[in-house]
mmCIF file of C-alpha atoms in Angstrom:
data_model
loop_
_atom_site.group_PDB
_atom_site.id
_atom_site.type_symbol
_atom_site.label_atom_id
_atom_site.label_comp_id
_atom_site.label_asym_id
_atom_site.label_seq_id
_atom_site.Cartn_x
_atom_site.Cartn_y
_atom_site.Cartn_z
ATOM 1 C CA LYS A 1483 -0.024 0.036 -0.048
ATOM 2 C CA THR A 1484 3.011 2.267 0.227
ATOM 3 C CA TYR A 1485 2.703 3.359 -3.379
ATOM 4 C CA CYS A 1486 -1.100 3.104 -3.687
ATOM 5 C CA SER A 1487 -1.718 6.869 -3.986
ATOM 6 C CA ILE A 1488 1.006 7.060 -6.614
ATOM 7 C CA PHE A 1489 -0.748 4.385 -8.664
ATOM 8 C CA ALA A 1490 -4.043 6.330 -8.427
ATOM 9 C CA SER A 1491 -2.514 8.890 -10.887
ATOM 10 C CA PRO A 1492 -3.671 8.430 -14.608
ATOM 11 C CA GLY A 1493 -0.044 9.275 -15.491
ATOM 12 C CA VAL A 1494 1.134 6.081 -13.796
ATOM 13 C CA LEU A 1495 -1.751 4.085 -15.140
ATOM 14 C CA ALA A 1496 -0.773 5.264 -18.615
ATOM 15 C CA LEU A 1497 2.868 4.308 -18.011
ATOM 16 C CA TRP A 1498 1.806 0.902 -16.703
ATOM 17 C CA ARG A 1499 -0.385 0.302 -19.806
ATOM 18 C CA ALA A 1500 2.347 1.610 -22.085
ATOM 19 C CA MET A 1501 4.680 -1.011 -20.633
ATOM 20 C CA HIS A 1502 2.068 -3.716 -21.097
ATOM 21 C CA PHE A 1503 1.414 -2.819 -24.787
ATOM 22 C CA VAL A 1504 5.008 -1.752 -25.377
ATOM 23 C CA ALA A 1505 3.768 1.636 -26.486
ATOM 24 C CA ALA A 1506 5.316 4.046 -28.956
ATOM 25 C CA PRO A 1507 8.149 6.280 -27.596
ATOM 26 C CA SER A 1508 5.938 9.319 -27.508
ATOM 27 C CA ALA A 1509 3.366 7.529 -25.379
ATOM 28 C CA CYS A 1510 6.032 6.355 -22.930
ATOM 29 C CA LEU A 1511 7.504 9.825 -22.702
ATOM 30 C CA SER A 1512 4.063 11.402 -22.102
ATOM 31 C CA ALA A 1513 3.368 8.879 -19.427
ATOM 32 C CA SER A 1514 6.742 9.525 -17.788
ATOM 33 C CA ILE A 1515 6.028 13.184 -17.657
ATOM 34 C CA SER A 1516 2.550 12.540 -16.188
ATOM 35 C CA PHE A 1517 4.263 10.292 -13.603
ATOM 36 C CA ALA A 1518 6.575 13.047 -12.516
ATOM 37 C CA ILE A 1519 3.782 15.554 -12.179
ATOM 38 C CA SER A 1520 1.580 13.022 -10.407
ATOM 39 C CA THR A 1521 4.125 12.304 -7.680
ATOM 40 C CA ALA A 1522 4.226 15.987 -6.945
ATOM 41 C CA HIS A 1523 0.420 16.117 -6.431
ATOM 42 C CA LEU A 1524 -0.139 13.027 -4.308
ATOM 43 C CA SER A 1525 -2.557 14.862 -2.012
ATOM 44 C CA ARG A 1526 -4.914 15.331 -4.901
ATOM 45 C CA VAL A 1527 -5.470 11.692 -5.792
ATOM 46 C CA GLY A 1528 -6.536 10.146 -2.472
ATOM 47 C CA ALA A 1529 -10.138 9.628 -3.705
ATOM 48 C CA LEU A 1530 -8.789 7.067 -6.233
ATOM 49 C CA GLU A 1531 -6.861 5.026 -3.734
ATOM 50 C CA SER A 1532 -9.102 2.042 -3.793
ATOM 51 C CA SER A 1533 -9.023 1.962 -7.511
ATOM 52 C CA ALA A 1534 -5.244 2.170 -7.458
ATOM 53 C CA SER A 1535 -5.182 -0.684 -4.912
ATOM 54 C CA ARG A 1536 -7.041 -2.878 -7.265
ATOM 55 C CA VAL A 1537 -4.559 -2.214 -10.071
ATOM 56 C CA VAL A 1538 -1.597 -3.070 -7.790
ATOM 57 C CA ASN A 1539 -3.216 -6.143 -6.448
ATOM 58 C CA GLU A 1540 -4.232 -7.413 -9.862
ATOM 59 C CA ARG A 1541 -0.701 -6.923 -11.258
ATOM 60 C CA SER A 1542 0.752 -8.443 -8.068
ATOM 61 C CA LYS A 1543 -0.851 -11.766 -8.823
ATOM 62 C CA THR A 1544 1.063 -11.929 -12.059
ATOM 63 C CA TRP A 1545 4.256 -10.076 -11.213
ATOM 64 C CA PRO A 1546 4.851 -10.443 -7.421
ATOM 65 C CA PHE A 1547 7.795 -7.924 -7.625
ATOM 66 C CA CYS A 1548 5.519 -5.072 -9.017
ATOM 67 C CA ASN A 1549 5.253 -3.539 -5.412
ATOM 68 C CA SER A 1550 8.769 -2.244 -5.849
ATOM 69 C CA LEU A 1551 8.750 1.336 -7.133
ATOM 70 C CA PRO A 1552 12.407 1.181 -8.343
ATOM 71 C CA VAL A 1553 11.528 -1.838 -10.448
ATOM 72 C CA ILE A 1554 8.499 -0.038 -11.923
ATOM 73 C CA VAL A 1555 10.524 3.046 -12.829
ATOM 74 C CA ALA A 1556 13.210 0.910 -14.337
ATOM 75 C CA ALA A 1557 10.644 -1.054 -16.294
ATOM 76 C CA GLY A 1558 9.134 2.152 -17.602
ATOM 77 C CA GLY A 1559 12.490 3.256 -18.901
ATOM 78 C CA ALA A 1560 13.142 -0.122 -20.502
ATOM 79 C CA ALA A 1561 9.781 0.022 -22.264
ATOM 80 C CA ALA A 1562 10.552 3.354 -23.632
ATOM 81 C CA VAL A 1563 13.923 2.178 -24.999
ATOM 82 C CA PHE A 1564 12.362 -0.968 -26.453
ATOM 83 C CA ALA A 1565 9.601 0.966 -28.079
ATOM 84 C CA ARG A 1566 12.195 3.043 -29.904
ATOM 85 C CA CYS A 1567 12.972 -0.039 -31.959
ATOM 86 C CA CYS A 1568 9.740 -1.934 -32.192
ATOM 87 C CA ARG A 1569 7.087 0.613 -33.474
ATOM 88 C CA PRO A 1570 4.028 -1.274 -32.074
ATOM 89 C CA ASP A 1571 0.300 -0.473 -32.229
ATOM 90 C CA ARG A 1572 -0.161 3.092 -31.023
ATOM 91 C CA ARG A 1573 -3.950 2.881 -30.742
ATOM 92 C CA LYS A 1574 -4.084 0.744 -27.653
ATOM 93 C CA ALA A 1575 -1.809 3.108 -25.857
ATOM 94 C CA SER A 1576 -3.544 6.281 -27.061
ATOM 95 C CA ARG A 1577 -7.036 4.861 -26.111
ATOM 96 C CA TRP A 1578 -5.791 3.944 -22.656
ATOM 97 C CA ALA A 1579 -4.056 7.266 -22.148
ATOM 98 C CA GLY A 1580 -7.334 9.088 -23.089
ATOM 99 C CA LEU A 1581 -9.386 6.927 -20.734
ATOM 100 C CA ALA A 1582 -6.937 7.459 -17.894
ATOM 101 C CA ARG A 1583 -7.243 11.229 -18.330
ATOM 102 C CA CYS A 1584 -10.991 10.946 -18.514
ATOM 103 C CA VAL A 1585 -11.256 9.429 -14.988
ATOM 104 C CA GLY A 1586 -9.657 12.294 -13.246
ATOM 105 C CA GLY A 1587 -6.133 13.040 -14.455
ATOM 106 C CA LEU A 1588 -4.258 16.226 -14.915
ATOM 107 C CA PRO A 1589 -3.198 16.757 -18.576
ATOM 108 C CA VAL A 1590 0.408 17.785 -19.127
ATOM 109 C CA SER A 1591 0.391 21.467 -20.008
ATOM 110 C CA GLY A 1592 2.113 22.325 -23.303
ATOM 111 C CA ALA A 1593 2.292 18.677 -24.339
ATOM 112 C CA SER A 1594 3.543 18.386 -27.842
ATOM 113 C CA ILE A 1595 1.061 16.654 -30.214
ATOM 114 C CA PRO A 1596 2.030 16.675 -33.971
ATOM 115 C CA PHE A 1597 -0.160 17.851 -36.555
ATOM 116 C CA PRO A 1598 -1.891 14.723 -38.082
ATOM 117 C CA SER A 1599 -0.579 13.700 -41.460
ATOM 118 C CA ASN A 1600 -3.842 11.800 -42.079
ATOM 119 C CA ILE A 1601 -6.873 13.912 -40.907
ATOM 120 C CA GLU A 1602 -10.111 11.890 -40.772
ATOM 121 C CA ALA A 1603 -12.223 14.265 -38.567
ATOM 122 C CA VAL A 1604 -12.362 17.887 -37.380
ATOM 123 C CA LEU A 1605 -13.973 18.723 -34.115
ATOM 124 C CA PHE A 1606 -15.176 22.267 -33.191
ATOM 125 C CA ASP A 1607 -16.239 24.077 -30.072
ATOM 126 C CA ILE A 1608 -19.102 26.366 -30.854
ATOM 127 C CA ASP A 1609 -18.993 29.605 -28.776
ATOM 128 C CA GLY A 1610 -16.188 31.774 -29.880
ATOM 129 C CA THR A 1611 -14.940 29.194 -32.308
ATOM 130 C CA LEU A 1612 -17.652 28.794 -34.959
ATOM 131 C CA ALA A 1613 -19.248 32.147 -34.184
ATOM 132 C CA ASP A 1614 -17.964 35.183 -32.173
ATOM 133 C CA THR A 1615 -20.498 34.945 -29.399
ATOM 134 C CA ASP A 1616 -18.397 36.124 -26.470
ATOM 135 C CA PRO A 1617 -19.185 39.790 -26.747
ATOM 136 C CA VAL A 1618 -22.878 38.946 -26.353
ATOM 137 C CA HIS A 1619 -22.222 36.515 -23.583
ATOM 138 C CA PHE A 1620 -20.076 38.990 -21.786
ATOM 139 C CA GLN A 1621 -22.540 41.840 -21.844
ATOM 140 C CA THR A 1622 -25.384 39.466 -20.782
ATOM 141 C CA PHE A 1623 -23.271 38.366 -17.757
ATOM 142 C CA VAL A 1624 -22.390 41.944 -16.976
ATOM 143 C CA ASP A 1625 -26.024 42.975 -16.707
ATOM 144 C CA LEU A 1626 -27.381 39.909 -14.930
ATOM 145 C CA LEU A 1627 -24.512 39.563 -12.291
ATOM 146 C CA GLN A 1628 -24.726 43.292 -11.491
ATOM 147 C CA ARG A 1629 -28.413 42.728 -10.822
ATOM 148 C CA GLU A 1630 -27.495 39.907 -8.407
ATOM 149 C CA GLY A 1631 -24.949 42.024 -6.592
ATOM 150 C CA VAL A 1632 -21.908 40.037 -7.729
ATOM 151 C CA ASN A 1633 -18.555 41.906 -7.577
ATOM 152 C CA GLY A 1634 -19.931 44.352 -4.972
ATOM 153 C CA GLY A 1635 -22.612 45.411 -7.430
ATOM 154 C CA ASP A 1636 -20.004 46.830 -9.826
ATOM 155 C CA PRO A 1637 -19.989 45.553 -13.467
ATOM 156 C CA ILE A 1638 -17.608 42.632 -14.026
ATOM 157 C CA ASP A 1639 -14.598 43.236 -16.344
ATOM 158 C CA LEU A 1640 -13.126 41.075 -19.013
ATOM 159 C CA ALA A 1641 -10.592 39.536 -16.672
ATOM 160 C CA PHE A 1642 -13.409 38.337 -14.365
ATOM 161 C CA PHE A 1643 -15.347 36.974 -17.316
ATOM 162 C CA GLN A 1644 -12.264 35.022 -18.632
ATOM 163 C CA LYS A 1645 -11.482 33.567 -15.165
ATOM 164 C CA TRP A 1646 -14.919 32.627 -13.895
ATOM 165 C CA ILE A 1647 -17.109 32.306 -16.906
ATOM 166 C CA SER A 1648 -15.545 31.738 -20.377
ATOM 167 C CA GLY A 1649 -16.019 28.232 -21.676
ATOM 168 C CA ARG A 1650 -17.503 26.787 -18.343
ATOM 169 C CA GLN A 1651 -20.885 25.072 -17.646
ATOM 170 C CA ASN A 1652 -23.509 27.190 -16.093
ATOM 171 C CA LYS A 1653 -23.790 24.894 -13.042
ATOM 172 C CA LEU A 1654 -20.007 25.323 -12.382
ATOM 173 C CA ILE A 1655 -20.225 29.101 -12.797
ATOM 174 C CA CYS A 1656 -23.232 29.337 -10.433
ATOM 175 C CA ALA A 1657 -21.384 27.001 -7.846
ATOM 176 C CA ASP A 1658 -18.558 29.550 -7.689
ATOM 177 C CA LEU A 1659 -20.587 32.761 -7.846
ATOM 178 C CA PHE A 1660 -23.814 31.619 -5.912
ATOM 179 C CA PRO A 1661 -22.855 28.829 -3.579
ATOM 180 C CA GLN A 1662 -25.969 29.410 -1.576
ATOM 181 C CA TRP A 1663 -28.303 28.604 -4.425
ATOM 182 C CA ASP A 1664 -30.057 25.187 -4.722
ATOM 183 C CA GLU A 1665 -30.258 23.200 -7.866
ATOM 184 C CA HIS A 1666 -33.692 24.574 -8.887
ATOM 185 C CA LYS A 1667 -32.456 28.137 -8.558
ATOM 186 C CA VAL A 1668 -29.444 27.406 -10.618
ATOM 187 C CA GLU A 1669 -31.435 25.864 -13.377
ATOM 188 C CA GLU A 1670 -33.981 28.709 -13.372
ATOM 189 C CA TRP A 1671 -31.317 31.414 -13.496
ATOM 190 C CA SER A 1672 -29.390 29.635 -16.160
ATOM 191 C CA ASP A 1673 -32.396 29.204 -18.379
ATOM 192 C CA MET A 1674 -33.179 32.954 -17.983
ATOM 193 C CA LYS A 1675 -29.590 33.839 -18.829
ATOM 194 C CA GLU A 1676 -29.569 31.639 -22.038
ATOM 195 C CA ALA A 1677 -32.879 33.063 -23.179
ATOM 196 C CA THR A 1678 -31.487 36.576 -22.769
ATOM 197 C CA PHE A 1679 -28.359 35.635 -24.787
ATOM 198 C CA ARG A 1680 -30.511 34.190 -27.660
ATOM 199 C CA GLU A 1681 -32.759 37.242 -27.659
ATOM 200 C CA ARG A 1682 -29.813 39.616 -27.823
ATOM 201 C CA SER A 1683 -27.805 37.733 -30.403
ATOM 202 C CA SER A 1684 -30.614 36.654 -32.863
ATOM 203 C CA SER A 1685 -29.680 39.387 -35.471
ATOM 204 C CA ASP A 1686 -25.936 39.788 -34.686
ATOM 205 C CA LEU A 1687 -24.264 36.358 -34.968
ATOM 206 C CA LYS A 1688 -21.952 35.726 -37.848
ATOM 207 C CA ALA A 1689 -19.617 32.904 -38.644
ATOM 208 C CA MET A 1690 -15.922 33.344 -37.739
ATOM 209 C CA GLY A 1691 -13.782 34.727 -40.556
ATOM 210 C CA GLY A 1692 -12.677 32.090 -43.072
ATOM 211 C CA LEU A 1693 -15.044 29.391 -41.690
ATOM 212 C CA ASP A 1694 -16.839 28.907 -45.008
ATOM 213 C CA ARG A 1695 -13.504 28.502 -46.842
ATOM 214 C CA PHE A 1696 -12.254 25.989 -44.274
ATOM 215 C CA MET A 1697 -15.491 23.880 -44.404
ATOM 216 C CA ALA A 1698 -15.341 23.795 -48.170
ATOM 217 C CA TRP A 1699 -11.866 22.323 -47.842
ATOM 218 C CA MET A 1700 -13.221 19.844 -45.327
ATOM 219 C CA ASP A 1701 -15.996 18.855 -47.721
ATOM 220 C CA ALA A 1702 -13.486 18.335 -50.542
ATOM 221 C CA GLN A 1703 -11.409 16.096 -48.233
ATOM 222 C CA ASN A 1704 -14.570 14.222 -47.188
ATOM 223 C CA LEU A 1705 -13.759 14.596 -43.454
ATOM 224 C CA LYS A 1706 -15.969 13.689 -40.547
ATOM 225 C CA ARG A 1707 -17.149 16.506 -38.310
ATOM 226 C CA ALA A 1708 -18.586 17.173 -34.881
ATOM 227 C CA ALA A 1709 -19.483 20.171 -32.713
ATOM 228 C CA VAL A 1710 -18.413 19.723 -29.017
ATOM 229 C CA THR A 1711 -19.616 22.287 -26.554
ATOM 230 C CA ASN A 1712 -20.518 23.100 -22.961
ATOM 231 C CA ALA A 1713 -23.380 25.257 -24.163
ATOM 232 C CA PRO A 1714 -26.989 23.944 -23.616
ATOM 233 C CA ARG A 1715 -28.452 22.143 -26.584
ATOM 234 C CA LEU A 1716 -30.910 24.953 -27.275
ATOM 235 C CA ASN A 1717 -27.993 27.508 -27.469
ATOM 236 C CA ALA A 1718 -25.929 25.130 -29.628
ATOM 237 C CA GLU A 1719 -28.717 24.562 -32.142
ATOM 238 C CA PHE A 1720 -29.558 28.253 -32.137
ATOM 239 C CA ILE A 1721 -25.998 29.321 -32.928
ATOM 240 C CA LEU A 1722 -25.476 26.646 -35.592
ATOM 241 C CA GLY A 1723 -28.796 27.789 -37.164
ATOM 242 C CA CYS A 1724 -27.680 31.448 -37.118
ATOM 243 C CA ILE A 1725 -24.546 30.745 -39.171
ATOM 244 C CA GLY A 1726 -26.311 28.358 -41.583
ATOM 245 C CA ARG A 1727 -24.769 25.193 -40.157
ATOM 246 C CA GLY A 1728 -27.889 23.695 -38.504
ATOM 247 C CA SER A 1729 -27.525 20.347 -40.211
ATOM 248 C CA TYR A 1730 -23.859 20.368 -41.120
ATOM 249 C CA PHE A 1731 -22.393 18.296 -38.271
ATOM 250 C CA GLN A 1732 -22.747 14.586 -38.022
ATOM 251 C CA GLU A 1733 -22.632 14.818 -34.223
ATOM 252 C CA VAL A 1734 -23.391 17.643 -31.747
ATOM 253 C CA ILE A 1735 -21.962 16.688 -28.350
ATOM 254 C CA ILE A 1736 -23.275 18.636 -25.336
ATOM 255 C CA GLY A 1737 -21.215 18.701 -22.099
ATOM 256 C CA ASP A 1738 -24.320 18.515 -19.900
ATOM 257 C CA GLU A 1739 -25.312 15.326 -21.703
ATOM 258 C CA CYS A 1740 -21.995 13.554 -21.109
ATOM 259 C CA GLU A 1741 -20.750 11.967 -17.877
ATOM 260 C CA LYS A 1742 -18.483 14.909 -17.377
ATOM 261 C CA ALA A 1743 -18.256 18.260 -19.341
ATOM 262 C CA LYS A 1744 -15.110 20.159 -20.358
ATOM 263 C CA PRO A 1745 -12.456 20.627 -19.118
ATOM 264 C CA ASP A 1746 -12.688 16.849 -18.664
ATOM 265 C CA PRO A 1747 -11.871 15.164 -22.020
ATOM 266 C CA CYS A 1748 -15.073 12.981 -21.934
ATOM 267 C CA PRO A 1749 -17.002 15.066 -24.512
ATOM 268 C CA TYR A 1750 -14.202 14.842 -27.015
ATOM 269 C CA LEU A 1751 -13.713 11.133 -26.286
ATOM 270 C CA THR A 1752 -17.502 10.709 -26.925
ATOM 271 C CA ALA A 1753 -17.315 12.587 -30.243
ATOM 272 C CA MET A 1754 -14.399 10.522 -31.418
ATOM 273 C CA SER A 1755 -16.104 7.258 -30.387
ATOM 274 C CA ARG A 1756 -19.339 8.181 -32.281
ATOM 275 C CA LEU A 1757 -17.435 9.177 -35.372
ATOM 276 C CA GLY A 1758 -15.236 6.133 -35.205
ATOM 277 C CA VAL A 1759 -11.856 7.869 -35.261
ATOM 278 C CA GLN A 1760 -8.719 8.059 -33.218
ATOM 279 C CA PRO A 1761 -7.060 11.076 -31.589
ATOM 280 C CA GLU A 1762 -4.102 10.931 -33.928
ATOM 281 C CA ASN A 1763 -6.299 11.442 -36.895
ATOM 282 C CA CYS A 1764 -8.250 14.477 -35.609
ATOM 283 C CA ILE A 1765 -7.790 18.224 -35.055
ATOM 284 C CA VAL A 1766 -9.775 20.432 -32.661
ATOM 285 C CA PHE A 1767 -10.626 24.065 -32.717
ATOM 286 C CA GLU A 1768 -11.105 25.783 -29.361
ATOM 287 C CA ASP A 1769 -11.132 29.308 -27.940
ATOM 288 C CA SER A 1770 -11.226 28.737 -24.128
ATOM 289 C CA PRO A 1771 -8.644 27.242 -21.696
ATOM 290 C CA SER A 1772 -11.331 24.945 -20.425
ATOM 291 C CA GLY A 1773 -12.084 23.544 -23.861
ATOM 292 C CA ALA A 1774 -8.514 23.454 -24.983
ATOM 293 C CA ARG A 1775 -7.574 21.555 -21.777
ATOM 294 C CA ALA A 1776 -10.218 18.971 -22.563
ATOM 295 C CA ALA A 1777 -9.042 18.463 -26.195
ATOM 296 C CA VAL A 1778 -5.341 18.219 -25.257
ATOM 297 C CA ALA A 1779 -6.254 15.679 -22.500
ATOM 298 C CA ALA A 1780 -8.033 13.683 -25.090
ATOM 299 C CA GLY A 1781 -4.786 13.484 -27.112
ATOM 300 C CA ILE A 1782 -5.853 15.554 -30.009
ATOM 301 C CA TYR A 1783 -3.925 18.283 -31.891
ATOM 302 C CA THR A 1784 -5.561 21.511 -30.655
ATOM 303 C CA ILE A 1785 -5.777 24.831 -32.482
ATOM 304 C CA GLY A 1786 -6.597 27.895 -30.354
ATOM 305 C CA ILE A 1787 -8.632 30.639 -31.878
ATOM 306 C CA LEU A 1788 -7.781 34.068 -30.330
ATOM 307 C CA SER A 1789 -11.337 35.332 -30.200
ATOM 308 C CA SER A 1790 -11.795 35.683 -26.412
ATOM 309 C CA ASN A 1791 -8.615 34.731 -24.522
ATOM 310 C CA PRO A 1792 -4.893 35.826 -24.714
ATOM 311 C CA ALA A 1793 -2.468 33.658 -26.460
ATOM 312 C CA GLU A 1794 -0.408 32.826 -23.256
ATOM 313 C CA LYS A 1795 -3.475 31.283 -21.627
ATOM 314 C CA LEU A 1796 -4.174 28.949 -24.609
ATOM 315 C CA GLN A 1797 -0.521 28.005 -24.930
ATOM 316 C CA LYS A 1798 -0.308 27.165 -21.265
ATOM 317 C CA VAL A 1799 -2.966 24.525 -21.536
ATOM 318 C CA GLY A 1800 -1.363 22.927 -24.641
ATOM 319 C CA CYS A 1801 -2.646 24.502 -27.834
ATOM 320 C CA SER A 1802 -0.164 23.602 -30.547
ATOM 321 C CA LEU A 1803 -1.197 26.374 -32.975
ATOM 322 C CA LEU A 1804 -2.830 29.733 -32.442
ATOM 323 C CA ILE A 1805 -4.873 31.515 -35.141
ATOM 324 C CA ASP A 1806 -6.907 34.670 -35.348
ATOM 325 C CA ASN A 1807 -9.443 33.028 -37.736
ATOM 326 C CA TYR A 1808 -9.798 30.253 -40.327
ATOM 327 C CA ASP A 1809 -7.906 32.391 -43.010
ATOM 328 C CA SER A 1810 -4.650 31.993 -41.041
ATOM 329 C CA GLU A 1811 -1.660 31.398 -43.213
ATOM 330 C CA ASP A 1812 -0.159 29.193 -40.653
ATOM 331 C CA LEU A 1813 -3.288 26.992 -40.669
ATOM 332 C CA TRP A 1814 -3.406 26.741 -44.472
ATOM 333 C CA ARG A 1815 0.259 25.809 -44.674
ATOM 334 C CA CYS A 1816 -0.617 22.744 -42.606
ATOM 335 C CA LEU A 1817 -3.745 22.059 -44.637
ATOM 336 C CA ASP A 1818 -2.046 22.412 -47.917
ATOM 337 C CA ALA A 1819 0.606 19.828 -46.780
ATOM 338 C CA VAL A 1820 -2.223 17.426 -45.907
ATOM 339 C CA SER A 1821 -3.903 17.974 -49.306
ATOM 340 C CA GLU A 1822 -0.591 17.467 -51.141
ATOM 341 C CA LYS A 1823 0.100 14.171 -49.251
ATOM 342 C CA ARG A 1824 -3.369 12.900 -49.999
ATOM 343 C CA SER A 1825 -3.099 13.732 -53.620
ATOM 344 C CA SER A 1826 0.290 11.923 -53.823
ATOM 345 C CA SER A 1827 -1.205 8.838 -52.158
ATOM 346 C CA PHE A 1828 -4.188 8.768 -54.600
ATOM 347 C CA GLN A 1829 -1.760 9.097 -57.619
ATOM 348 C CA SER A 1830 0.560 6.307 -56.446
ATOM 349 C CA ALA A 1831 -2.476 4.036 -55.745
#
């Protein structure tokens, strides 16, 4: 039991699984980094101790020496070296790593995920990503929170909005700002807030710059697509309708309808499962730290759109590329490379 709390960390579970499947070097390295971070945060994983114990006990039946931490660390290093030569199946390791993060792990900030050479699906957040909705959300919160006496009755500023509101579920926002409210009050206030947002934005919402061009490229490449959002379904469908994309997406994943919402990776894992794709064949567009954290934790190459949050915040949570809109030259250099590779593959076939 000495190392029970250590094994509760998804980073160690990922390392353990990487050893079992002889994962690719990148998976072993990622798991090792997660291991280092996890050991520095042992106090945060006590709730998973019983689960960790089951992992240890199960492995102990097969490998009695597994209770030795030095042996485990050495084995992890050996697995990474061995994987350098063997190039095994990456999908098992990536699926386990995503699952491990989904059950309570801390994603590694700034993790390096390569741009996929073979894109099969594109996943989008909605607010601030497909449409520039944050100005309307911001003013709606300014008015309603001032009415409730939040911030001493003074209007909230943009920094307050980005810290406590942007990209988060209504119930989490209310839990922080109105801890005294019961569930019924939270639901009632949230419904009123969303209705106010829809009323104010009905004539003002437009698609983000370059979105139509990018989606035309997606159609030409025959890519799968999903919208993944923490917004209520009514809002999600309303926004998609306003920008003329009401029936465009094969899947619309709502955080409130998943086991966990963003920043947990579960909504993105759900989207990939329904589309039948793997993380290494997807890209995600996000505008908030909460959403970007979820996408990175799911193992997906994440592109941050600078519509509502500063670049450093999105970089900190692991966005690999930052763009102002879908006309970004940096984005299209990546897309042109993908198109060229696909064209070459078709010609050689």
